XYZ file of C-alpha atoms in Angstrom:
300
model
C 0.000 0.000 0.000
C 0.907 3.677 0.146
C 2.452 3.246 3.593
C 4.851 0.595 2.325
C 5.785 2.745 -0.679
C 6.407 5.715 1.581
C 8.612 3.594 3.888
C 10.554 2.280 0.882
C 11.045 5.803 -0.458
C 12.349 6.976 2.922
C 14.804 4.071 3.093
C 16.076 4.737 -0.422
C 16.416 8.451 0.293
C 18.291 7.806 3.545
C 20.580 5.378 1.742
C 21.241 7.879 -1.037
C 22.304 10.452 1.602
C 24.855 8.215 3.307
C 27.630 10.071 1.505
C 26.363 13.472 2.671
C 26.667 15.421 5.925
C 23.365 17.049 6.923
C 23.946 20.420 8.598
C 20.823 19.980 10.722
C 22.413 16.908 12.336
C 25.225 19.077 13.703
C 23.192 21.735 15.491
C 22.568 24.412 12.872
C 19.582 26.488 13.987
C 17.078 27.818 11.455
C 14.908 30.907 11.771
C 17.068 32.822 14.258
C 19.306 35.733 13.298
C 20.836 35.432 16.765
C 22.272 32.058 15.765
C 24.243 33.542 12.835
C 27.678 33.411 14.503
C 27.206 29.906 15.905
C 25.829 28.646 12.593
C 28.898 29.911 10.729
C 31.201 28.119 13.178
C 29.239 24.874 12.801
C 29.085 25.052 9.001
C 32.825 25.632 8.693
C 33.506 22.733 11.059
C 31.217 20.401 9.107
C 32.874 21.595 5.885
C 36.224 20.445 7.324
C 34.664 17.034 7.975
C 33.291 16.897 4.438
C 36.695 17.747 2.957
C 38.496 15.083 4.962
C 35.873 12.380 4.334
C 35.030 13.179 0.715
C 31.344 13.478 1.598
C 28.905 16.093 0.352
C 27.337 18.923 2.325
C 23.555 19.024 2.591
C 20.729 20.959 4.201
C 17.193 19.799 3.372
C 14.238 22.087 2.640
C 13.000 23.274 6.012
C 11.042 26.108 7.566
C 13.102 29.116 8.555
C 16.081 31.017 7.204
C 19.619 29.729 7.764
C 21.412 32.804 9.120
C 25.223 32.915 9.158
C 27.568 35.602 10.411
C 30.998 34.927 8.902
C 32.649 33.769 5.693
C 32.023 30.114 4.830
C 34.834 28.075 3.279
C 33.141 25.292 1.325
C 36.023 24.800 -1.106
C 37.255 21.316 -2.043
C 33.810 19.809 -1.440
C 32.476 18.370 -4.696
C 28.782 18.115 -3.810
C 26.892 20.857 -1.992
C 23.107 21.132 -1.782
C 21.732 23.813 0.531
C 17.987 23.703 -0.055
C 17.099 26.071 2.774
C 17.343 29.831 2.087
C 20.467 31.419 3.578
C 21.026 34.951 4.781
C 24.331 36.590 5.614
C 24.386 38.878 8.625
C 24.428 42.413 7.114
C 26.912 43.384 9.828
C 29.383 40.892 8.273
C 30.019 42.327 4.789
C 32.900 39.897 4.210
C 30.724 36.828 4.700
C 31.400 35.299 1.271
C 30.551 31.650 0.640
C 33.323 30.096 -1.461
C 32.944 26.845 -3.388
C 35.307 25.098 -5.778
C 39.000 24.286 -5.921
C 38.830 21.553 -8.576
C 40.022 23.262 -11.775
C 42.810 20.776 -12.510
C 41.474 17.734 -10.690
C 39.019 16.583 -13.345
C 36.290 16.423 -10.697
C 32.730 17.180 -11.805
C 30.953 19.186 -9.109
C 27.345 19.837 -8.156
C 26.635 23.085 -6.302
C 23.035 24.035 -5.466
C 21.776 26.848 -3.241
C 18.095 27.664 -2.759
C 18.694 31.373 -2.091
C 21.543 33.400 -0.619
C 21.104 37.082 0.238
C 22.361 39.609 2.785
C 18.885 40.656 3.841
C 18.654 43.579 1.423
C 16.909 43.668 -1.939
C 18.728 42.423 -5.012
C 17.617 45.691 -6.650
C 19.687 47.712 -4.187
C 23.358 48.370 -4.988
C 25.228 45.075 -4.591
C 27.447 44.531 -1.554
C 31.181 45.232 -1.792
C 32.019 41.521 -1.858
C 30.244 38.602 -3.509
C 27.733 36.668 -1.445
C 28.443 33.505 -3.480
C 31.785 32.853 -5.169
C 32.499 29.826 -7.371
C 36.236 29.533 -7.981
C 38.205 26.882 -9.828
C 35.276 24.858 -11.215
C 35.060 23.026 -14.562
C 32.529 20.852 -16.397
C 30.122 21.185 -13.488
C 26.617 22.343 -12.624
C 26.042 25.444 -10.529
C 22.530 26.435 -9.482
C 21.309 29.180 -7.167
C 18.152 31.164 -6.515
C 17.819 34.809 -5.565
C 21.198 36.312 -4.710
C 22.549 39.841 -4.271
C 25.936 39.130 -5.860
C 27.187 35.890 -7.423
C 30.663 35.589 -8.895
C 32.358 33.088 -11.205
C 36.015 33.575 -10.384
C 39.588 32.432 -10.995
C 42.795 33.054 -9.032
C 45.967 31.267 -10.148
C 47.883 32.561 -7.133
C 45.819 30.219 -4.957
C 47.146 27.306 -6.983
C 46.250 25.583 -10.259
C 43.060 24.105 -8.823
C 41.749 27.661 -8.427
C 43.228 29.152 -11.592
C 40.324 28.707 -14.005
C 36.540 28.281 -14.164
C 35.233 26.963 -17.458
C 32.666 24.838 -19.297
C 30.133 25.041 -16.483
C 26.344 25.066 -16.771
C 25.085 27.821 -14.491
C 21.400 28.219 -13.604
C 20.330 31.461 -11.930
C 16.809 30.510 -10.899
C 15.896 33.648 -8.957
C 16.458 37.371 -9.188
C 20.188 38.173 -9.113
C 21.465 41.657 -8.259
C 24.849 41.111 -9.928
C 26.406 38.132 -11.664
C 30.076 38.737 -12.404
C 32.690 36.752 -14.323
C 36.154 37.955 -13.308
C 39.603 37.015 -12.007
C 42.052 38.126 -9.329
C 44.400 39.734 -11.840
C 47.466 39.051 -9.709
C 48.589 35.692 -11.081
C 52.345 35.235 -11.292
C 52.101 31.773 -12.836
C 49.991 32.672 -15.850
C 46.511 33.943 -16.523
C 43.459 33.139 -14.427
C 40.659 32.550 -16.887
C 36.862 32.293 -16.876
C 35.849 30.895 -20.256
C 33.134 28.972 -22.103
C 30.541 28.956 -19.323
C 26.811 28.809 -20.101
C 24.431 30.839 -17.952
C 20.662 30.214 -18.044
C 18.850 32.861 -16.064
C 15.565 34.247 -14.850
C 15.914 37.870 -13.703
C 19.313 39.573 -13.802
C 19.705 43.152 -12.629
C 23.385 43.594 -13.488
C 25.845 41.472 -15.480
C 29.594 41.983 -15.775
C 32.378 40.169 -17.621
C 35.581 41.839 -16.481
C 38.982 40.548 -17.453
C 41.718 41.710 -15.104
C 44.683 39.438 -15.846
C 43.038 37.655 -18.799
C 40.484 38.403 -21.518
C 37.603 36.108 -20.554
C 35.860 34.729 -23.629
C 33.186 32.461 -25.091
C 30.846 32.808 -22.119
C 27.185 32.679 -23.168
C 24.145 34.137 -21.486
C 20.818 32.678 -22.627
C 17.537 34.618 -22.510
C 18.609 37.108 -19.810
C 15.769 39.282 -18.547
C 17.509 42.629 -17.952
C 14.425 44.730 -17.339
C 14.371 48.052 -15.544
C 16.045 51.407 -15.371
C 18.888 50.174 -13.125
C 19.819 47.214 -15.346
C 23.434 47.065 -16.553
C 25.713 45.017 -18.808
C 29.410 45.790 -18.311
C 32.017 44.226 -20.606
C 35.680 45.058 -20.001
C 38.874 43.450 -21.316
C 37.027 40.456 -22.759
C 36.073 39.044 -26.138
C 33.678 36.723 -27.992
C 31.044 36.531 -25.269
C 27.417 36.203 -26.393
C 24.172 37.478 -24.869
C 21.348 35.728 -26.698
C 17.767 37.005 -26.462
C 18.194 40.036 -24.206
C 14.811 41.198 -22.916
C 15.498 44.878 -22.291
C 12.206 46.500 -21.311
C 12.971 49.933 -19.788
C 16.708 49.188 -20.045
C 18.470 52.525 -19.507
C 20.397 54.454 -22.122
C 24.084 53.894 -21.416
C 23.366 50.745 -19.393
C 25.490 48.675 -21.798
C 29.192 49.591 -21.814
C 32.107 47.971 -23.663
C 35.571 49.355 -23.026
C 38.513 49.778 -25.425
C 39.884 46.308 -24.594
C 36.621 44.588 -25.485
C 36.090 43.024 -28.898
C 33.927 40.620 -30.919
C 31.185 40.319 -28.308
C 27.598 39.833 -29.465
C 24.409 41.082 -27.872
C 21.822 39.532 -30.172
C 18.076 39.137 -30.473
C 17.487 42.243 -28.352
C 13.843 42.940 -27.723
C 11.965 45.494 -25.711
C 8.629 43.877 -24.766
C 7.045 47.249 -25.517
C 6.011 49.458 -28.389
C 3.692 48.718 -31.267
C 3.410 45.948 -32.227
C 3.991 44.552 -28.761
C 7.132 42.487 -28.237
C 8.786 43.802 -31.377
C 12.489 43.192 -31.775
C 14.382 46.419 -31.362
C 17.376 47.868 -29.600
C 15.571 50.058 -27.072
C 18.632 51.809 -25.638
C 21.810 53.630 -26.572
C 25.120 52.140 -25.517
C 28.851 52.799 -25.288
C 31.195 50.740 -27.479
C 34.838 51.778 -27.299
C 36.060 48.380 -28.486
C 36.289 46.655 -31.854
C 34.051 44.224 -33.703
C 31.294 44.171 -31.081
C 27.754 43.660 -32.342
C 24.440 44.742 -30.804
C 21.535 43.570 -32.930
C 17.917 42.481 -33.051
C 18.957 39.618 -35.348
C 20.302 36.204 -34.403
């Protein structure tokens, strides 16, 4: 009967989670901002256990926000699924969550976060530091919901396993205040590169591809909804990136900028979702292009 099926499902689910560490089993408290400092200590300790054991890190869907009050080092953990919304303590502006550290290992990673914010709106100016940072990840899946500031990053100075992020499938399922592809720019052992990633998004407020020590290229953004008068696309020191199907209703004049070191990028199939006829394909904004060979078009 249904009871037997439910019991069987629970047994299979429990078995499938044997290789995961559940944060709730280690004393993480949900729904209390006063638990932010203790939660951060617990999560970092469990992350150490996950690194040493090779297990994944998990938090199931549950009632209440998971507050944390310090930076979380989740690097060198291949599988992370935090299905409970997280909120950084606004008094801890350096509380970045870092994942990755597998660029040269060949490891395929799975990173999923339900929602990670700092308690302010994603339409406000983004915080000074990323809330979520994915660094040194290749051939993997990254998924997150609403977030103030998410960053795909590379830093060769931290070692070759952090020196590149490429070929990932990235799903931004919520409203994201800023998604940024960039690098540290200080590498002494060669460039730190962020290339050939694929981003599938819902609502993006700001997007930036900024090469510091390397011209990041061949990143693709599919069907980005960049609606509103504060929306921005910033391309600097990069080339051959593609934005396909930009929905730009009320996108501001000057909101798209490409600097002199930016070339052969394409912003294609622009449409405004306004005018007559409705949903006509048009470029509904002026933009700055100081580079070479860049293309902004309503065509594909």
